[in-house]
């Protein structure tokens, strides 16, 4: 007879959820640093390479649209396994793609699977840790940032040995480890009623709309900045390829620091104040980020790199 696995503790559930955020960050973070290699391999223009970001976003939108329907029809563990398999399959398609079309299809599949996985993780963290929801979700974003930073390291390492496609083998391996260690089974099947707080009064509609717009703009800027960081440092800024990869890793590390600071400051200042501040800094830093490469040397390097660091911090 097969023994039933003992119920997971709250800590095991938390770390299993964090691992999903990390694999999502790794998945979304790989195509950006790989853009120079993608362009060389498939003869793409920058517009063609940008389709990888666009189609990951399309896959993400599809995953979000299907999430509720799939969640009602399938067991959470089954759905989570399927989403992880989708991430692995999509990454494998990107790694072995003979043409850009296959690579673009793979990145779309990664977007679908990754979004379903993180939606499940966010739902579990929010329901199982209701009392400290803000802190737990801030930590979740920290793990997603760690995945983004890891992606920059992986791509730089693969490119250093002359095999950039190996970078896409890493999500496949990580997914295999998560599935073999049965991490999806650690997540609760249903939301714990005891941990669900009373539903608070909804905020004003105007506040919700403004908050949604600010959040959407912030996410769009972050995705764009992290996706184009490696290419930006090579072409407009003019850094040598190996040095650009090293700076990209350092910049992604500042993103991790920024997420960590977010978690610390959220407890002290509140999310609303931080969101407004981050939005103002993002708008202010966009000017030197875009205009910096046109300045005379060495300002053409110092100014845009400093702006890029500030954007990642916020």
Short mmCIF file of C-alpha atoms in Angstrom, two decimals, residues 5-296:
data_model
loop_
_atom_site.label_atom_id
_atom_site.label_comp_id
_atom_site.label_asym_id
_atom_site.label_seq_id
_atom_site.Cartn_x
_atom_site.Cartn_y
_atom_site.Cartn_z
CA UNK A 5 2.14 11.86 3.00
CA UNK A 6 1.84 13.69 6.30
CA UNK A 7 0.27 17.16 6.08
CA UNK A 8 2.80 19.88 5.44
CA UNK A 9 3.57 22.44 8.12
CA UNK A 10 2.93 26.15 7.61
CA UNK A 11 6.66 26.67 7.05
CA UNK A 12 6.81 23.91 4.41
CA UNK A 13 3.80 25.42 2.65
CA UNK A 14 5.45 28.85 2.72
CA UNK A 15 8.74 27.60 1.26
CA UNK A 16 6.98 25.53 -1.39
CA UNK A 17 5.11 28.68 -2.45
CA UNK A 18 8.31 30.72 -2.46
CA UNK A 19 9.94 28.14 -4.75
CA UNK A 20 7.16 28.75 -7.28
CA UNK A 21 7.85 32.49 -7.20
CA UNK A 22 11.54 31.79 -7.74
CA UNK A 23 10.98 29.55 -10.77
CA UNK A 24 8.65 32.18 -12.25
CA UNK A 25 11.31 34.87 -11.79
CA UNK A 26 13.87 32.60 -13.42
CA UNK A 27 11.55 31.92 -16.36
CA UNK A 28 10.67 35.54 -17.04
CA UNK A 29 14.27 36.62 -16.46
CA UNK A 30 16.00 34.34 -18.99
CA UNK A 31 14.94 35.85 -22.35
CA UNK A 32 16.10 39.40 -21.55
CA UNK A 33 19.80 38.72 -20.93
CA UNK A 34 19.68 36.25 -23.82
CA UNK A 35 18.45 38.86 -26.34
CA UNK A 36 21.91 39.47 -27.90
CA UNK A 37 22.29 35.72 -28.45
CA UNK A 38 18.73 35.38 -29.73
CA UNK A 39 19.35 38.15 -32.25
CA UNK A 40 22.56 36.53 -33.46
CA UNK A 41 21.08 33.02 -33.66
CA UNK A 42 17.88 33.96 -35.51
CA UNK A 43 18.87 37.18 -37.27
CA UNK A 44 16.29 39.17 -35.32
CA UNK A 45 15.98 42.91 -35.11
CA UNK A 46 15.33 44.48 -31.73
CA UNK A 47 11.62 44.51 -32.61
CA UNK A 48 11.74 40.80 -33.36
CA UNK A 49 13.57 40.07 -30.12
CA UNK A 50 10.99 42.15 -28.23
CA UNK A 51 8.33 39.67 -29.32
CA UNK A 52 9.71 37.33 -26.64
CA UNK A 53 8.63 39.80 -23.96
CA UNK A 54 5.35 40.48 -25.75
CA UNK A 55 4.46 36.81 -26.10
CA UNK A 56 5.46 36.01 -22.52
CA UNK A 57 2.98 38.75 -21.54
CA UNK A 58 0.37 37.21 -23.85
CA UNK A 59 0.95 33.83 -22.24
CA UNK A 60 0.66 35.45 -18.84
CA UNK A 61 -2.66 37.02 -19.83
CA UNK A 62 -3.93 33.66 -21.10
CA UNK A 63 -2.86 31.99 -17.86
CA UNK A 64 -4.68 34.62 -15.81
CA UNK A 65 -7.81 34.31 -17.93
CA UNK A 66 -7.87 30.51 -17.62
CA UNK A 67 -6.84 30.38 -13.99
CA UNK A 68 -10.31 30.51 -12.35
CA UNK A 69 -11.87 28.05 -14.78
CA UNK A 70 -9.05 25.56 -14.42
CA UNK A 71 -9.02 25.95 -10.65
CA UNK A 72 -12.70 25.04 -10.45
CA UNK A 73 -12.27 21.97 -12.66
CA UNK A 74 -9.00 20.47 -11.48
CA UNK A 75 -7.36 19.56 -8.22
CA UNK A 76 -4.86 22.22 -7.11
CA UNK A 77 -1.98 19.73 -7.09
CA UNK A 78 -2.81 18.53 -10.60
CA UNK A 79 -3.06 22.08 -11.90
CA UNK A 80 0.23 23.04 -10.27
CA UNK A 81 2.02 20.02 -11.74
CA UNK A 82 0.66 20.88 -15.19
CA UNK A 83 1.81 24.50 -14.87
CA UNK A 84 5.31 23.40 -13.86
CA UNK A 85 5.46 20.98 -16.77
CA UNK A 86 4.42 23.85 -19.06
CA UNK A 87 7.32 25.95 -17.73
CA UNK A 88 9.74 23.08 -18.36
CA UNK A 89 8.41 22.31 -21.82
CA UNK A 90 8.46 25.98 -22.81
CA UNK A 91 12.03 26.38 -21.60
CA UNK A 92 13.10 23.25 -23.49
CA UNK A 93 11.48 24.63 -26.65
CA UNK A 94 13.45 27.88 -26.24
CA UNK A 95 16.67 25.98 -25.65
CA UNK A 96 16.48 23.71 -28.69
CA UNK A 97 14.51 26.00 -31.01
CA UNK A 98 15.81 25.79 -34.60
CA UNK A 99 13.85 28.92 -35.54
CA UNK A 100 12.56 32.05 -33.84
CA UNK A 101 8.97 30.79 -34.25
CA UNK A 102 9.64 27.80 -32.00
CA UNK A 103 11.41 30.03 -29.48
CA UNK A 104 8.47 32.43 -29.42
CA UNK A 105 6.03 29.54 -28.97
CA UNK A 106 8.13 28.25 -26.09
CA UNK A 107 8.19 31.60 -24.31
CA UNK A 108 4.39 31.82 -24.65
CA UNK A 109 3.99 28.40 -23.03
CA UNK A 110 6.32 29.51 -20.22
CA UNK A 111 4.14 32.57 -19.66
CA UNK A 112 0.97 30.49 -19.36
CA UNK A 113 2.47 27.95 -16.96
CA UNK A 114 4.39 30.49 -14.90
CA UNK A 115 1.39 32.73 -14.33
CA UNK A 116 -0.86 29.88 -13.22
CA UNK A 117 1.86 28.69 -10.82
CA UNK A 118 2.39 32.09 -9.20
CA UNK A 119 -1.35 32.72 -8.94
CA UNK A 120 -1.62 29.49 -6.98
CA UNK A 121 1.36 30.49 -4.82
CA UNK A 122 -0.05 33.94 -4.10
CA UNK A 123 -3.43 32.47 -3.21
CA UNK A 124 -1.88 29.96 -0.81
CA UNK A 125 0.35 32.56 0.86
CA UNK A 126 -2.52 34.99 1.24
CA UNK A 127 -4.87 32.43 2.80
CA UNK A 128 -2.43 30.48 4.95
CA UNK A 129 -0.64 33.55 6.35
CA UNK A 130 -3.50 36.02 6.63
CA UNK A 131 -2.18 37.69 9.79
CA UNK A 132 1.16 38.55 8.19
CA UNK A 133 -0.01 38.70 4.60
CA UNK A 134 1.84 41.90 3.71
CA UNK A 135 5.19 40.59 4.95
CA UNK A 136 4.77 37.17 3.37
CA UNK A 137 3.81 38.61 -0.01
CA UNK A 138 6.72 41.06 0.14
CA UNK A 139 9.00 38.08 0.76
CA UNK A 140 7.36 36.32 -2.18
CA UNK A 141 8.34 39.21 -4.46
CA UNK A 142 11.85 38.97 -3.04
CA UNK A 143 12.08 35.35 -4.20
CA UNK A 144 10.81 36.34 -7.63
CA UNK A 145 13.60 38.93 -7.77
CA UNK A 146 16.10 36.26 -6.76
CA UNK A 147 14.89 34.26 -9.75
CA UNK A 148 15.46 37.26 -12.04
CA UNK A 149 18.98 37.75 -10.68
CA UNK A 150 19.71 34.04 -11.03
CA UNK A 151 18.60 34.23 -14.66
CA UNK A 152 21.19 36.92 -15.40
CA UNK A 153 23.90 34.77 -13.80
CA UNK A 154 22.79 31.66 -15.71
CA UNK A 155 22.74 33.40 -19.11
CA UNK A 156 26.11 35.07 -18.51
CA UNK A 157 27.64 31.74 -17.47
CA UNK A 158 26.19 29.88 -20.45
CA UNK A 159 27.39 32.57 -22.82
CA UNK A 160 30.86 32.55 -21.24
CA UNK A 161 31.27 28.87 -22.18
CA UNK A 162 29.91 29.52 -25.67
CA UNK A 163 26.63 27.64 -25.18
CA UNK A 164 23.93 30.22 -24.46
CA UNK A 165 21.15 27.67 -25.08
CA UNK A 166 22.22 25.81 -21.93
CA UNK A 167 20.66 28.64 -19.92
CA UNK A 168 17.21 27.32 -20.78
CA UNK A 169 18.12 23.89 -19.42
CA UNK A 170 18.19 25.35 -15.91
CA UNK A 171 14.39 25.89 -15.60
CA UNK A 172 13.90 22.35 -16.92
CA UNK A 173 16.20 21.00 -14.20
CA UNK A 174 14.60 23.14 -11.47
CA UNK A 175 11.11 22.03 -12.49
CA UNK A 176 12.27 18.40 -12.43
CA UNK A 177 13.63 18.83 -8.90
CA UNK A 178 10.41 20.50 -7.69
CA UNK A 179 8.30 17.69 -9.14
CA UNK A 180 10.58 14.88 -7.94
CA UNK A 181 10.63 16.29 -4.40
CA UNK A 182 6.82 16.49 -4.58
CA UNK A 183 6.67 20.16 -3.64
CA UNK A 184 3.18 20.62 -5.20
CA UNK A 185 1.81 18.10 -2.69
CA UNK A 186 2.93 20.33 0.17
CA UNK A 187 0.37 22.96 -0.74
CA UNK A 188 -3.06 22.66 0.89
CA UNK A 189 -5.88 21.47 -1.32
CA UNK A 190 -8.34 24.00 0.06
CA UNK A 191 -8.08 27.39 1.73
CA UNK A 192 -7.99 27.11 5.48
CA UNK A 193 -11.16 28.61 6.91
CA UNK A 194 -9.43 29.34 10.20
CA UNK A 195 -6.82 31.45 8.50
CA UNK A 196 -9.23 33.49 6.38
CA UNK A 197 -9.82 36.91 7.94
CA UNK A 198 -13.08 38.78 7.92
CA UNK A 199 -13.65 40.54 4.64
CA UNK A 200 -12.78 44.22 5.11
CA UNK A 201 -14.81 47.02 3.64
CA UNK A 202 -13.76 47.62 0.06
CA UNK A 203 -11.76 50.76 -0.63
CA UNK A 204 -13.26 53.56 -2.75
CA UNK A 205 -13.52 52.77 -6.45
CA UNK A 206 -11.32 55.73 -7.37
CA UNK A 207 -8.56 54.53 -5.06
CA UNK A 208 -8.75 51.05 -6.56
CA UNK A 209 -8.51 52.43 -10.10
CA UNK A 210 -5.58 54.70 -9.29
CA UNK A 211 -3.79 51.93 -7.40
CA UNK A 212 -4.36 49.53 -10.29
CA UNK A 213 -3.01 52.00 -12.84
CA UNK A 214 0.08 52.74 -10.75
CA UNK A 215 0.73 49.04 -10.16
CA UNK A 216 0.29 48.19 -13.84
CA UNK A 217 2.69 50.95 -14.89
CA UNK A 218 5.24 49.86 -12.28
CA UNK A 219 5.14 46.24 -13.42
CA UNK A 220 5.40 47.29 -17.08
CA UNK A 221 8.44 49.46 -16.37
CA UNK A 222 10.11 46.70 -14.32
CA UNK A 223 9.55 44.09 -17.00
CA UNK A 224 10.85 46.39 -19.73
CA UNK A 225 13.91 47.51 -17.76
CA UNK A 226 14.95 44.02 -16.69
CA UNK A 227 14.28 42.55 -20.15
CA UNK A 228 16.38 45.12 -22.00
CA UNK A 229 19.11 45.65 -19.37
CA UNK A 230 21.77 43.49 -21.08
CA UNK A 231 21.09 44.90 -24.55
CA UNK A 232 20.89 48.46 -23.22
CA UNK A 233 24.29 48.15 -21.58
CA UNK A 234 25.83 46.74 -24.78
CA UNK A 235 24.47 49.03 -27.47
CA UNK A 236 23.37 52.49 -26.32
CA UNK A 237 25.77 52.55 -23.35
CA UNK A 238 28.58 50.82 -25.25
CA UNK A 239 29.97 48.34 -22.73
CA UNK A 240 31.93 45.32 -23.92
CA UNK A 241 29.79 42.12 -23.99
CA UNK A 242 31.45 40.38 -21.03
CA UNK A 243 31.46 43.58 -18.96
CA UNK A 244 27.83 44.26 -19.91
CA UNK A 245 26.90 40.78 -18.62
CA UNK A 246 28.71 41.44 -15.35
CA UNK A 247 26.99 44.80 -14.89
CA UNK A 248 23.64 43.18 -15.72
CA UNK A 249 24.18 40.72 -12.87
CA UNK A 250 25.04 43.59 -10.51
CA UNK A 251 21.95 45.51 -11.60
CA UNK A 252 19.73 42.47 -11.02
CA UNK A 253 21.30 42.18 -7.56
CA UNK A 254 20.06 45.70 -6.81
CA UNK A 255 16.59 44.50 -7.75
CA UNK A 256 16.88 41.87 -5.00
CA UNK A 257 18.04 44.54 -2.55
CA UNK A 258 15.10 46.72 -3.57
CA UNK A 259 12.62 43.90 -2.93
CA UNK A 260 14.22 43.23 0.45
CA UNK A 261 13.96 46.91 1.38
CA UNK A 262 10.34 46.88 0.23
CA UNK A 263 9.56 44.12 2.71
CA UNK A 264 11.29 45.97 5.54
CA UNK A 265 9.73 49.35 4.78
CA UNK A 266 6.25 47.96 4.19
CA UNK A 267 6.07 47.02 7.85
CA UNK A 268 7.27 50.44 8.94
CA UNK A 269 5.69 52.84 6.45
CA UNK A 270 2.79 51.08 4.79
CA UNK A 271 2.39 49.99 1.18
CA UNK A 272 0.54 53.09 -0.01
CA UNK A 273 3.29 55.58 0.77
CA UNK A 274 5.97 53.29 -0.70
CA UNK A 275 4.01 52.74 -3.89
CA UNK A 276 3.63 56.47 -4.50
CA UNK A 277 7.30 57.11 -3.73
CA UNK A 278 8.46 54.31 -6.02
CA UNK A 279 6.25 55.62 -8.80
CA UNK A 280 7.71 59.14 -8.52
CA UNK A 281 11.29 57.82 -8.49
CA UNK A 282 10.57 55.61 -11.50
CA UNK A 283 9.25 58.54 -13.53
CA UNK A 284 12.17 60.75 -12.47
CA UNK A 285 14.83 58.13 -13.32
CA UNK A 286 13.35 57.40 -16.74
CA UNK A 287 14.80 60.65 -18.09
CA UNK A 288 18.49 60.00 -17.30
CA UNK A 289 18.01 56.33 -18.23
CA UNK A 290 16.87 57.23 -21.75
CA UNK A 291 18.94 60.36 -22.29
CA UNK A 292 22.12 59.30 -20.48
CA UNK A 293 23.79 57.47 -23.42
CA UNK A 294 23.74 60.72 -25.42
CA UNK A 295 25.90 62.53 -22.85
CA UNK A 296 29.68 62.88 -23.32
#
